Tab-separated table of C-alpha atoms in Angstrom:
chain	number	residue	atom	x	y	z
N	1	UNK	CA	43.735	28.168	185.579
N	2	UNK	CA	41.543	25.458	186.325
N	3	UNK	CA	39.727	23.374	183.800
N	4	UNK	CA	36.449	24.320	185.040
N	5	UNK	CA	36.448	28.451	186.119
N	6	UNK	CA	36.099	31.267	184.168
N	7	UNK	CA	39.082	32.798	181.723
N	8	UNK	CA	40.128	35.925	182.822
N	9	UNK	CA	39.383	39.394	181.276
N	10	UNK	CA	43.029	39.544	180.347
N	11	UNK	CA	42.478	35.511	179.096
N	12	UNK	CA	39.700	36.296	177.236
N	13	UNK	CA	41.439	39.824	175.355
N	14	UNK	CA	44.897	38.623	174.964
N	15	UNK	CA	45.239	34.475	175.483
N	16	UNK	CA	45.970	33.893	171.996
N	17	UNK	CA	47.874	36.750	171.061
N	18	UNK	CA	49.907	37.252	174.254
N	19	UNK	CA	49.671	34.235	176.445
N	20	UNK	CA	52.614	35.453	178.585
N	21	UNK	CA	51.404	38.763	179.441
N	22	UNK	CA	48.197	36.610	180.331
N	23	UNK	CA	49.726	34.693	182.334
N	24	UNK	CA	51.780	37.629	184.324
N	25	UNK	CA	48.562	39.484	184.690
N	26	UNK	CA	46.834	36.662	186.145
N	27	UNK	CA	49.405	35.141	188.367
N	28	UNK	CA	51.661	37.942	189.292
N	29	UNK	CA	49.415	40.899	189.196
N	30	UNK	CA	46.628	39.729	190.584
N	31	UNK	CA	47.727	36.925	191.978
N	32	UNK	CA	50.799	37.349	194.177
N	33	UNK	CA	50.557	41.534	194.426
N	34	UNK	CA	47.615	41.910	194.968
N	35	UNK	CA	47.093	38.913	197.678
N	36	UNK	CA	50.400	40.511	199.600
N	37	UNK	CA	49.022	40.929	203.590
N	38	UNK	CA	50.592	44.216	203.612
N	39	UNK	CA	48.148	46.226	202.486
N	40	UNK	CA	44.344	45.273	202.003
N	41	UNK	CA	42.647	44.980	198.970
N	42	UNK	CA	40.809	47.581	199.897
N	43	UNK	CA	44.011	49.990	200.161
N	44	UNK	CA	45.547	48.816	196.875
N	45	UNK	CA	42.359	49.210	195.129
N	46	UNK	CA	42.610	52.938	196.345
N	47	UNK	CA	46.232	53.423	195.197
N	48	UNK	CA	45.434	51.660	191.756
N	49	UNK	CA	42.453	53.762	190.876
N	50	UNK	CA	44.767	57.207	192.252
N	51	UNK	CA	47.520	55.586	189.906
N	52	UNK	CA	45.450	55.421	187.142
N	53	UNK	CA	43.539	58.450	187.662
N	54	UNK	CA	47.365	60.390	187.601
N	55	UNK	CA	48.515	58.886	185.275
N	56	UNK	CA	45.154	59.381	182.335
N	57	UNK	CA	44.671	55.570	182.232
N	58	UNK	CA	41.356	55.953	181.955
N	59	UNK	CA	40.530	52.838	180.114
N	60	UNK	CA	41.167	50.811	183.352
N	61	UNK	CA	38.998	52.936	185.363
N	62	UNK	CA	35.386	50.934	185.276
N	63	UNK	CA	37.216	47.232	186.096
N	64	UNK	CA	38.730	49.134	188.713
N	65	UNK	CA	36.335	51.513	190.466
N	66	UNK	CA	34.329	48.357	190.292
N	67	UNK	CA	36.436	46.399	191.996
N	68	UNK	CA	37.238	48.945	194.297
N	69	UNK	CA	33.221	48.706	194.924
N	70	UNK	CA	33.612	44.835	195.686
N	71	UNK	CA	36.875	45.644	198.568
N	72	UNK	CA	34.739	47.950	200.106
N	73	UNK	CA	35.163	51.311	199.163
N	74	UNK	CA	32.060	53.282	198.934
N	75	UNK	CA	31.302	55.561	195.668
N	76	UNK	CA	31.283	58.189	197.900
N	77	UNK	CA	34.779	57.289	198.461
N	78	UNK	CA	35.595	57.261	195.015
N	79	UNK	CA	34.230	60.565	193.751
N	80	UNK	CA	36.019	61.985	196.697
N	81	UNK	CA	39.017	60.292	195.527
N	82	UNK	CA	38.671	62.104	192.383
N	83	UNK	CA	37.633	65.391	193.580
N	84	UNK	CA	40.774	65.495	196.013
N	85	UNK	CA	42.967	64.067	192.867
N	86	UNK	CA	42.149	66.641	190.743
N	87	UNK	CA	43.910	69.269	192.802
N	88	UNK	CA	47.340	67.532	192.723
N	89	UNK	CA	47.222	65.333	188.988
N	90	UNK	CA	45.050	67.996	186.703
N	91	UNK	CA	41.737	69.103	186.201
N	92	UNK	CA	41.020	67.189	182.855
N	93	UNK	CA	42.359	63.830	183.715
N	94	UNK	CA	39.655	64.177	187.219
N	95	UNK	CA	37.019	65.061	184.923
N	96	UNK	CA	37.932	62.071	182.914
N	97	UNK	CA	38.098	60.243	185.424
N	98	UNK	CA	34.804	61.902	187.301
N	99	UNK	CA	33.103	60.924	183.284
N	100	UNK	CA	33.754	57.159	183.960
N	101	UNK	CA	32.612	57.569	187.352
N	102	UNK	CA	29.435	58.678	186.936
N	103	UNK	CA	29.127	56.264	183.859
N	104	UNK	CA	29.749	53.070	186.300
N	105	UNK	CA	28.015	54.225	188.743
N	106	UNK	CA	24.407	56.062	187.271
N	107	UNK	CA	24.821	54.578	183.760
N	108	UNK	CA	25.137	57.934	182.141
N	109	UNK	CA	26.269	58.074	178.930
């Protein structure tokens, strides 16, 4: 990390108590994955929010529906994402995930 730019999110919740998981999440994760040309960020930001959504990880849902949002893929997208998801991983983990939807995106509460 430069000198000058921003710490991460994971820099700025772990740096001092896990600098190495810092450090994978910044330059492994997000920096050679998710920069591979095989897929666009756009794709992998679709897989990662299914991912999470199958798996109940709902706590990474907002960084990631919102930077799903910033590689192009519309909330309409998303909440069909969901919808279609909740057919195939559960009903309450799509409503979960359908809860932090609507929070990101309307700031519902």
């Amino acid at each position: 990390m430069s000198e000058q730019s921003e710490p991460s999110g994971p820099h700025r919740m772990f740096g001092d108590f896990a600098p190495a998981f810092v450090d994978l999440t910044d330059n492994v994760v997000f920096g050679q994955v998710w920069q591979r040309p095989e897929l666009s960020p756009r794709d992998r930001s679709l897989i990662t929010v299914a991912s999470l959504l199958t798996s109940g990880a709902t706590e990474q849902l907002p960084f990631h529906l919102a930077r799903a949002r910033d590689n192009g893929v519309t909330e309409t997208e998303l909440i069909e994402v969901i919808t279609h998801l909740a057919f195939y991983a559960g009903w309450p983990k799509a409503v979960s995930a359908m809860t932090v939807a609507k929070q990101l995106f309307r700031g519902d509460h």
